[in-house]
XYZ file of C-alpha atoms in Angstrom:
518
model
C -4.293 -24.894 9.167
C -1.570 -26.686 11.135
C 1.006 -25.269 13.627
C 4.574 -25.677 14.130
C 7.326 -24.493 16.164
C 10.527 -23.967 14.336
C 13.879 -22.111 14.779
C 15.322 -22.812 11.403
C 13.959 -23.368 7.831
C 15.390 -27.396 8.616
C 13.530 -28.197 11.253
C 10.254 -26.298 9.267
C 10.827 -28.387 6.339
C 11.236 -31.498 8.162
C 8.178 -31.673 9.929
C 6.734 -30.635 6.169
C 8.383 -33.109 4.441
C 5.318 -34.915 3.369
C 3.567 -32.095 2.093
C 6.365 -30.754 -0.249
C 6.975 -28.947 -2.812
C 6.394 -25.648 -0.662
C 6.656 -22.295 -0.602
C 8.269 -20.437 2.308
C 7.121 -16.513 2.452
C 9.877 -14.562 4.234
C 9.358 -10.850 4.689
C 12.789 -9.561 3.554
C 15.225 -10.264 0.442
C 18.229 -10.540 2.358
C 16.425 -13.191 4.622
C 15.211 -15.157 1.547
C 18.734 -15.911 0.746
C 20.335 -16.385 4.321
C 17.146 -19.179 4.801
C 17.906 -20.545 1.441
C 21.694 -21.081 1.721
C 20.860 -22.155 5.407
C 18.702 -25.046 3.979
C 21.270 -25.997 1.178
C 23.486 -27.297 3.670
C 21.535 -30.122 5.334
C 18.822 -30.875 2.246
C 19.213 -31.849 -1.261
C 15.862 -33.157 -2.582
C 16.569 -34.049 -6.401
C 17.762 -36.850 -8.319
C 20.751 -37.184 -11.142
C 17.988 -36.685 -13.729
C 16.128 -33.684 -12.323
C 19.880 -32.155 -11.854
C 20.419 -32.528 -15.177
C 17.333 -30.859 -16.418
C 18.211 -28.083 -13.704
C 21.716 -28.144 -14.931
C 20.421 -28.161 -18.895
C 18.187 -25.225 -18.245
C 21.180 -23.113 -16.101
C 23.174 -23.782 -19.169
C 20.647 -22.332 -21.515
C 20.050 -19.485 -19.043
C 24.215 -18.804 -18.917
C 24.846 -19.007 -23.434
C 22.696 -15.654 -23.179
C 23.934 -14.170 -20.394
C 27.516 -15.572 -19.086
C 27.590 -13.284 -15.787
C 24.551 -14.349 -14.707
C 25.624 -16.556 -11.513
C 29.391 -14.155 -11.534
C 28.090 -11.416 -9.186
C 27.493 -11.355 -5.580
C 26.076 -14.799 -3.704
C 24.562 -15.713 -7.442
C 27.232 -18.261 -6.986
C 25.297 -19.851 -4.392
C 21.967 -19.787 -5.927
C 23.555 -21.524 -8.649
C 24.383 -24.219 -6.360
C 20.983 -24.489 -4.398
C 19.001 -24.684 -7.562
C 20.839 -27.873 -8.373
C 19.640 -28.683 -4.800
C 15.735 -28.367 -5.534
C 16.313 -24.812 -3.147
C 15.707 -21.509 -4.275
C 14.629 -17.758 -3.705
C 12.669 -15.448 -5.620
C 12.567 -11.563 -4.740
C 12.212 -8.222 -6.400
C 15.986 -7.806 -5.458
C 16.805 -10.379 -8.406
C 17.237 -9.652 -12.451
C 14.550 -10.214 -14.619
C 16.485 -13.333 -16.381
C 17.173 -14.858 -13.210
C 13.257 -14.239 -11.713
C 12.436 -15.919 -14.963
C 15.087 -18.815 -14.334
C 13.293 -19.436 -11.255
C 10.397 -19.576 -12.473
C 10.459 -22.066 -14.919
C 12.543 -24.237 -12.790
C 9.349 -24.011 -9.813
C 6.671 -24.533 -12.999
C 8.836 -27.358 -13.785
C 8.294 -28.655 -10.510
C 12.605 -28.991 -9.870
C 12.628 -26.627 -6.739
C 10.925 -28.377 -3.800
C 11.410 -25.284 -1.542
C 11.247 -21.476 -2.800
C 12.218 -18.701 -0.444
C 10.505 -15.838 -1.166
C 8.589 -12.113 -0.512
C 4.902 -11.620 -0.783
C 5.096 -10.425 -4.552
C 5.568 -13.650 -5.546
C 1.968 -14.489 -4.324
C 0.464 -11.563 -6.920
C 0.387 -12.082 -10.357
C 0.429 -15.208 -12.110
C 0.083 -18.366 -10.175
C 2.315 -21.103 -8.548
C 0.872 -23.492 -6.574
C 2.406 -25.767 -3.873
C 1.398 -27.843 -1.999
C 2.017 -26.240 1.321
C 3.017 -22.713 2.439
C 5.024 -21.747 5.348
C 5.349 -18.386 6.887
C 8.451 -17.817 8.650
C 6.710 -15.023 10.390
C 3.614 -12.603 10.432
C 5.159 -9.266 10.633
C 5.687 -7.033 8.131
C 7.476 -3.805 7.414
C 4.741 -2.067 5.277
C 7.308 1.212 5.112
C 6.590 3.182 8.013
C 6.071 0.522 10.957
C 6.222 -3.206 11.824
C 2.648 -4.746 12.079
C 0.658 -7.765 11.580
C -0.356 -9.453 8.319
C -4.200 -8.473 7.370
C -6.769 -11.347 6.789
C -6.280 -10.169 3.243
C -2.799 -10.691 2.804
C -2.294 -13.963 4.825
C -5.022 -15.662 2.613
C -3.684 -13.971 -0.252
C -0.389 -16.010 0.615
C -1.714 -19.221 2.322
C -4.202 -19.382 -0.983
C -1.284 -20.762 -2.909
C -0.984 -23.955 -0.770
C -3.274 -26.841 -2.853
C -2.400 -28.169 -6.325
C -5.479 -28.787 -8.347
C -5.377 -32.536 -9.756
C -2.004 -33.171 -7.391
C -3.149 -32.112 -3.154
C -6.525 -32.732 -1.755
C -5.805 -29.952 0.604
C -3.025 -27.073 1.026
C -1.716 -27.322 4.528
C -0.234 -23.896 5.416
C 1.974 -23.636 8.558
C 3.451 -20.595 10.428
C 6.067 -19.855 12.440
C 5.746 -19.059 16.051
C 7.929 -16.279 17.073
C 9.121 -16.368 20.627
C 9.705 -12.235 20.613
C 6.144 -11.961 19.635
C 3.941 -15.109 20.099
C 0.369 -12.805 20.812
C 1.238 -11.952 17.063
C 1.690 -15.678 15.400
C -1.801 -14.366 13.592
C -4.682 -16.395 13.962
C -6.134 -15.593 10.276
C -10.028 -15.948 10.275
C -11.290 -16.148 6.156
C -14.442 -15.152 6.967
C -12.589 -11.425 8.017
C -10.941 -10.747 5.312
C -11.159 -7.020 4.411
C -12.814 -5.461 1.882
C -11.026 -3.575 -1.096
C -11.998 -0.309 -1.692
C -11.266 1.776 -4.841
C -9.872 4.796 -4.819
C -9.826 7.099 -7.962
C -7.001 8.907 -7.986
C -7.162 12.903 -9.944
C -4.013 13.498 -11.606
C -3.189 16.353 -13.894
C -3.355 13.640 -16.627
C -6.659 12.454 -15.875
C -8.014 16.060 -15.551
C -6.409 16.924 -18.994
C -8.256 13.851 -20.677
C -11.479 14.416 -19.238
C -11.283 17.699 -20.455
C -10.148 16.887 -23.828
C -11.908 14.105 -24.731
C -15.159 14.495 -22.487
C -18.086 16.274 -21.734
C -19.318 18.144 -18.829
C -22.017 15.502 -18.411
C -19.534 12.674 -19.155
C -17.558 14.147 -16.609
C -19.679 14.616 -13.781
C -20.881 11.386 -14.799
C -16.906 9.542 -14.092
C -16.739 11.610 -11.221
C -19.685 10.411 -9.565
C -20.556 6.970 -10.598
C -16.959 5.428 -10.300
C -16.598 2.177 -8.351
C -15.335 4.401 -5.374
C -18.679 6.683 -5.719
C -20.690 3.352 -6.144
C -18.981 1.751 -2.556
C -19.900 4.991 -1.031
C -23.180 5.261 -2.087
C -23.738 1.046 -0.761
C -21.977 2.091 2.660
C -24.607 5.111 3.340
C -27.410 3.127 2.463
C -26.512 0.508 4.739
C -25.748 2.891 7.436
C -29.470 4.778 6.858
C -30.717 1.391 7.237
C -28.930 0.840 10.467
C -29.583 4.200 11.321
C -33.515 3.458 10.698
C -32.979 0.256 13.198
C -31.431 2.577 16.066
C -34.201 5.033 15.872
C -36.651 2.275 16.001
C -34.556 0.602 19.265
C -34.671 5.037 20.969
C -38.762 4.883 20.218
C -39.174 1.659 21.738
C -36.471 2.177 24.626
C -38.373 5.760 25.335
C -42.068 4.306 25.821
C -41.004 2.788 29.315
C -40.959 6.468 31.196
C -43.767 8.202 32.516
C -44.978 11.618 32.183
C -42.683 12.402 35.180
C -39.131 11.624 33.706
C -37.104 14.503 34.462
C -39.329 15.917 37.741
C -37.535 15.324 41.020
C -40.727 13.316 41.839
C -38.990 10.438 39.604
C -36.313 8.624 41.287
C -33.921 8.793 38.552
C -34.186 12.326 38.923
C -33.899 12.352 42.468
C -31.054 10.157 42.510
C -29.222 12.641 40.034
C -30.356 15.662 42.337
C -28.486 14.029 45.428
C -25.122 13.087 43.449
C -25.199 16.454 42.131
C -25.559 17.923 45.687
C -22.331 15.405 47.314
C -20.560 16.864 44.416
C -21.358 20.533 45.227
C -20.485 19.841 49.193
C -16.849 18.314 48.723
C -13.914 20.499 49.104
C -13.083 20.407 45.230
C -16.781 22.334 44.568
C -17.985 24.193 47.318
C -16.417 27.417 46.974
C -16.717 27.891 43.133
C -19.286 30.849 42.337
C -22.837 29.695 42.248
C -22.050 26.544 44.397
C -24.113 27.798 47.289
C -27.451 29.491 45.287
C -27.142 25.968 43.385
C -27.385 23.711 46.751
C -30.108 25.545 48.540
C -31.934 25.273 45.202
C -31.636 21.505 45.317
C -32.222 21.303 48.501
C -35.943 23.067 48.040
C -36.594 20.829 45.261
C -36.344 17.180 47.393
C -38.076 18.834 50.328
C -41.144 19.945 48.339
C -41.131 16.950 45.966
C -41.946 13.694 46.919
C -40.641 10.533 45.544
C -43.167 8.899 43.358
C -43.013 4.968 44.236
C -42.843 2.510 40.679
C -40.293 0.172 39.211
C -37.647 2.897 38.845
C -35.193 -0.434 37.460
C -37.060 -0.419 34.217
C -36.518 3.042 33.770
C -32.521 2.725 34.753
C -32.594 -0.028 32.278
C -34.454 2.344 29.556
C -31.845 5.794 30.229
C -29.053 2.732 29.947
C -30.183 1.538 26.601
C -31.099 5.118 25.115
C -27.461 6.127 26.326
C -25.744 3.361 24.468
C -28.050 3.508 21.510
C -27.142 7.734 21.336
C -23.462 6.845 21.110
C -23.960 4.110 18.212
C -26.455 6.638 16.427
C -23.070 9.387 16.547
C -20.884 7.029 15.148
C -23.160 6.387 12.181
C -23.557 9.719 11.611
C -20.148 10.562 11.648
C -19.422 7.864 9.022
C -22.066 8.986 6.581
C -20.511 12.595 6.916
C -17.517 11.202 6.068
C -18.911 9.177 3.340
C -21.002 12.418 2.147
C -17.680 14.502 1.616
C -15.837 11.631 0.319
C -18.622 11.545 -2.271
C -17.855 15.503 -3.152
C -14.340 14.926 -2.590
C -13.255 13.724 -6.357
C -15.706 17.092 -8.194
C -13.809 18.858 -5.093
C -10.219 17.399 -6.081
C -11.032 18.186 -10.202
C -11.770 21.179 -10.072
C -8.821 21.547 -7.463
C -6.088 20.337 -10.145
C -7.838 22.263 -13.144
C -7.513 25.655 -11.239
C -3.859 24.631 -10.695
C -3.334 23.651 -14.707
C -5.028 26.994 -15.300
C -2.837 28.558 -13.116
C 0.321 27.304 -14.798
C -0.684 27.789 -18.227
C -1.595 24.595 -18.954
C -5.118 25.542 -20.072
C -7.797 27.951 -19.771
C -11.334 26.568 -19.143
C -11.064 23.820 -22.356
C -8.407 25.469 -24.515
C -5.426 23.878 -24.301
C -1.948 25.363 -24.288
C 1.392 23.839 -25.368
C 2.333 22.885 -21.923
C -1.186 21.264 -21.849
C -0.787 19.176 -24.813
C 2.773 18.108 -23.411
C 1.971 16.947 -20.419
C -1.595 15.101 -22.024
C 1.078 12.720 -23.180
C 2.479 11.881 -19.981
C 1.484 9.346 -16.940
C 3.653 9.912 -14.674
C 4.432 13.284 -12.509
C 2.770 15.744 -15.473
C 3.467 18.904 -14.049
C 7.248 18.367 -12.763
C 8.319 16.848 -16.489
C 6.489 19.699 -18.389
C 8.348 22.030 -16.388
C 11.703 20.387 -16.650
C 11.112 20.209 -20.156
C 9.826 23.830 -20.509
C 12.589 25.901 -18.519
C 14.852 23.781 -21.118
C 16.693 21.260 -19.013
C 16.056 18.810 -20.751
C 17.351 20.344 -24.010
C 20.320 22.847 -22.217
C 21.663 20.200 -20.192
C 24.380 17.178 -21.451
C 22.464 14.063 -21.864
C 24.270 11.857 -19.549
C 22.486 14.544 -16.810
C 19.417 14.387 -18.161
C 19.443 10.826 -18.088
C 20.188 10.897 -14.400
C 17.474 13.992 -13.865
C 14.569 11.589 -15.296
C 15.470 8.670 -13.585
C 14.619 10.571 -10.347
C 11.308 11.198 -11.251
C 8.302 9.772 -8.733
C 11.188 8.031 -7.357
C 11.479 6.917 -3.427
C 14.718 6.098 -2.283
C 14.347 2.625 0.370
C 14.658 3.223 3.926
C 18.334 1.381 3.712
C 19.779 2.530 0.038
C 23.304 3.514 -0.548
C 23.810 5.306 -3.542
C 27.056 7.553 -4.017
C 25.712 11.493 -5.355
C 25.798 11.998 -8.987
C 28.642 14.199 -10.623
C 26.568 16.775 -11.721
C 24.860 19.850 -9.692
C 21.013 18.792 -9.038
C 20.081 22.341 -7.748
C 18.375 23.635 -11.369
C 15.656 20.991 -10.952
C 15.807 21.264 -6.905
C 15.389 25.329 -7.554
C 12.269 24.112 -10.058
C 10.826 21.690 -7.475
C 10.596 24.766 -5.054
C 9.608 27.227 -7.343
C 6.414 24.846 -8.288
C 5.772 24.389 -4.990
C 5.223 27.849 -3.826
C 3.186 27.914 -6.723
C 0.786 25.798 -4.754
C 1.393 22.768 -6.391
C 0.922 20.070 -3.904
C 4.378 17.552 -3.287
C 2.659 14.385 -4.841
C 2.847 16.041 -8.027
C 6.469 17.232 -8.108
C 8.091 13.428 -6.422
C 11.541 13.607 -7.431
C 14.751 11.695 -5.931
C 18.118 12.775 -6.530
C 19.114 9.433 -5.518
C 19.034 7.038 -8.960
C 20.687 9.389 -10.430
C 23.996 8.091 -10.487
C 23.170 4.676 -11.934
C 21.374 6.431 -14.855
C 24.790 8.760 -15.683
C 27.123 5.994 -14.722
C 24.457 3.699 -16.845
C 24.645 6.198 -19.851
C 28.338 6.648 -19.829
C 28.937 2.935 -20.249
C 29.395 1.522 -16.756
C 27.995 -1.722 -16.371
C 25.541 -3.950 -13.633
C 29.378 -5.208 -12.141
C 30.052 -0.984 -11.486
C 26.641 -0.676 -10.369
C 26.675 -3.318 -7.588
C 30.212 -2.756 -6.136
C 29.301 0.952 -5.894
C 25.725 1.096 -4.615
C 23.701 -0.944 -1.904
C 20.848 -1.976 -4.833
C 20.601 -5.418 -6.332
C 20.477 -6.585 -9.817
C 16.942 -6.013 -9.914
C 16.299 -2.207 -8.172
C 19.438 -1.029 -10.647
C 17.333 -2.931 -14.338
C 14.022 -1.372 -12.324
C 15.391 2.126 -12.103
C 16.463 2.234 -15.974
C 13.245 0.391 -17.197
C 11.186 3.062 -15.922
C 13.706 5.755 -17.590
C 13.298 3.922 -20.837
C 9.260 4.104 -20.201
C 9.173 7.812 -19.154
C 11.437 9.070 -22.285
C 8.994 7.157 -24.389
C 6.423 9.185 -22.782
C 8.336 12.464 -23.186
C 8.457 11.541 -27.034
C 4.817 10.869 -27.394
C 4.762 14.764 -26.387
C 7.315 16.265 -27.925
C 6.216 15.525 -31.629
C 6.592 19.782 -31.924
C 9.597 19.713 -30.481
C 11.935 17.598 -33.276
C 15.225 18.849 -30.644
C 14.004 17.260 -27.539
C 12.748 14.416 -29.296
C 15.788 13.491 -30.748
C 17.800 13.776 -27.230
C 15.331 11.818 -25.674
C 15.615 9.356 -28.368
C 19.595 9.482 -27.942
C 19.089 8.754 -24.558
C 16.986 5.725 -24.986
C 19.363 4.425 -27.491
C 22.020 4.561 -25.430
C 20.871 2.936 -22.070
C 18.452 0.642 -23.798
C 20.816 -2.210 -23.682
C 22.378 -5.403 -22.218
C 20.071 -6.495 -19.215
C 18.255 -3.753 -18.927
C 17.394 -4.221 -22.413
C 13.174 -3.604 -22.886
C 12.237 -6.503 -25.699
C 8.688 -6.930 -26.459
């Protein structure tokens, strides 16, 4: 791993030069632009041919979709694409993430801006990686990359068959230079599963499974099975420590705790300063407890041995007590983690029994609706039960759905909807005091103007020049409309109204480049 000092992605790529193409991980979309278009002005790393073939494949892109490069700075990314430059983000359409894409695979953009999802998923090598910092936003503070996600990141510098090593540099920030992150692979953090009880999962389990079977999945899941490795390591451990307290204890004498032994002489006198000073000496008891002291050293003598050894001993058995509480305190924690997911089951069923939804393994109608669904059970059935989503025009429907499980970014500007939200609001609370718990009733009022302005023809252009969201947040807020009404038609096959309004619905905003083609 090499380091640099840099102030701007020019100087970066200039000491890199010899180690190009690269990719340059920026924690922020509108960054990954301003760096880009930054770049573009001093570097231009192709020649005639590969601008053609850049030029040939922006054509291609534009014949299916003319307004591609029309809106925003798309202008400029037209232009630094041309230059070997680019930027990748989740801010971006799916054509022109695709665009950019093939142009890196085709090895015609020498440097790519972009955000850490671009490290997930499928994989683009380079043949360095450069970090313009280490800090990240993770949504409720600023901190430092973990050892997993640097290496996750820096793992993508090294072509196989092209580099015989990645080199992977990273920007020192002046503001914070104790937090350039000094990444060690050999710390990289574990992953831990984490099974997650929905209403959906309890409904399956219940349909489809026996009590055995589920006990069994409740149990013996990959989360149950970490669990169960952790507490045997930490009896093992735990088995060590007691072993250390045994040995540590066999260096007292029959007189550890007499005021013959000088460690519990010693004690006697500290505690009988503390009872003389002016903070002490007047509290009740004080007195009766410093003539009692006082009798004890005059009729005890000191017995005369190496007292260090001892010191040494209490020192050890002190340290080893607070190492065997913190082990202990794991494995409880591990222990109720363990009876945490029968704990959390049986928590959701009483819940779907509550609401109707079933009654020990019969199932209801608003059971077999929401058995359909993946996504916020509860809060759809209900929407779709107290006949919003059949009473209501479909152009507010449309915007209704699109807020569900939906959380608005901390810097989103989205105009209200024109339509009153307080029926589903009035629902939300309603459920609530029913003791549902607010995971299972996430709903945002906030998309719901780009679904009704979406529905009622308004296009990306509208979108954009109304709202803070990019291309890509406004085709990612419709996509997962498109995916829950699919869902709510799965479950409303006894139902043939709602169906077909969902189905209107999907008819109508399944289109132009939102459009879901498989």
């Amino acid at each position: 791993m090499e380091r640099i000092e840099a102030e701007n992605p020019s100087i970066a790529i200039e000491a890199v030069q010899d180690h190009l193409p690269a990719l340059y991980f920026v924690f922020g979309r509108a960054r990954t632009e301003e760096l880009a278009s930054e770049l573009g002005r001093e570097w231009d790393f192709l020649f005639p041919d590969e601008k053609e073939k850049v030029l040939k494949m922006i054509a291609e892109t534009e014949k299916e979709h003319p307004e591609i490069f029309q809106r925003g700075h798309r202008r400029v990314l037209r232009r630094l694409l041309q230059q070997g430059i680019g930027y990748h983000h989740a801010g971006l359409s799916p054509v022109l993430k695709n665009l950019v894409e093939r142009l890196y695979e085709n090895r015609l953009l020498w440097v790519l801006f972009c955000t850490e999802t671009f490290a997930a998923g499928v994989n683009f090598p380079a043949a360095s990686t450069l970090f313009h910092s280490c800090r990240k936003w993770d949504g409720k503070e600023f901190r430092m990359l973990m050892n997993r996600e640097f290496f996750q990141m820096a793992g993508r510098a090294g072509r196989r068959g092209f580099d015989r090593v990645g080199h992977v540099y990273i920007k020192i920030d002046e503001k914070f230079p104790e937090q350039t992150g000094f990444f060690d692979e050999s710390e990289v953090e574990s992953v831990y599963g984490r099974l997650t009880i929905s209403p959906n999962s309890v409904l399956s389990l219940l349909k489809w499974k026996t009590d055995d079977e589920i006990h069994r999945f409740l149990t013996r899941n990959f989360s149950a099975y970490q669990e169960r490795r952790a507490e045997r390591e930490i009896k093992a451990l735990l088995e060590e420590l007691n072993k250390q307290y045994e040995e540590a204890k066999s260096y007292f004498c029959d007189l550890r705790g007499e005021a013959a032994c000088p460690l519990q002489r010693r004690k006697l006198i500290r505690e009988q300063k503390r009872l003389r000073s002016a903070k002490y000496k007047n509290r009740p008891g004080a007195r009766e407890r410093l003539a009692e002291i006082k009798e004890i050293l005059v009729n005890q003598h000191v017995q005369r041995c190496l007292h260090e050894v001892c010191a040494d001993a209490r020192d050890e058995l002190e340290a080893l007590g607070y190492q065997r509480a913190g082990l202990l305190t794991q494995m409880n924690a591990i222990k109720q983690q363990s009876r945490k997911y029968i704990q959390e089951f049986q928590f959701v069923k009483g819940i779907l029994e509550q609401l109707g939804y079933i009654k020990d393994r019969e199932f209801f109608a608003r059971g077999n609706f929401a058995l359909e669904l993946h996504v916020q059970e509860i809060l759809v059935t209900e929407l779709a039960f107290a006949g919003l989503l059949e009473d209501l025009p479909l152009e507010v429907v449309a915007g209704i759905l699109a807020g569900v499980d939906y959380i608005p970014g901390r810097r989103e500007f989205v105009p209200a909807p024109p339509y009153d939200p307080s029926p589903v609001m009035e629902l939300r609370e309603e459920l609530l005091e029913a003791g549902v718990p607010p995971h299972f009733l996430v709903w945002s009022n906030t998309p719901g103007f780009v679904a009704h302005a979406w529905y009622t023809g308004q296009g990306l252009d509208y979108l954009l020049e109304n709202t803070s969201l990019q291309e890509g947040d406004i085709v990612s807020i419709i996509r997962r409309l498109i995916d829950l009404l699919r869902q709510i038609d799965d479950a409303s096959h006894s139902n043939p109204n709602l169906r077909e309004r969902v189905r209107e619905i999907r008819r109508v905003i399944d289109r132009d480049e939102v459009a879901v083609v498989f």
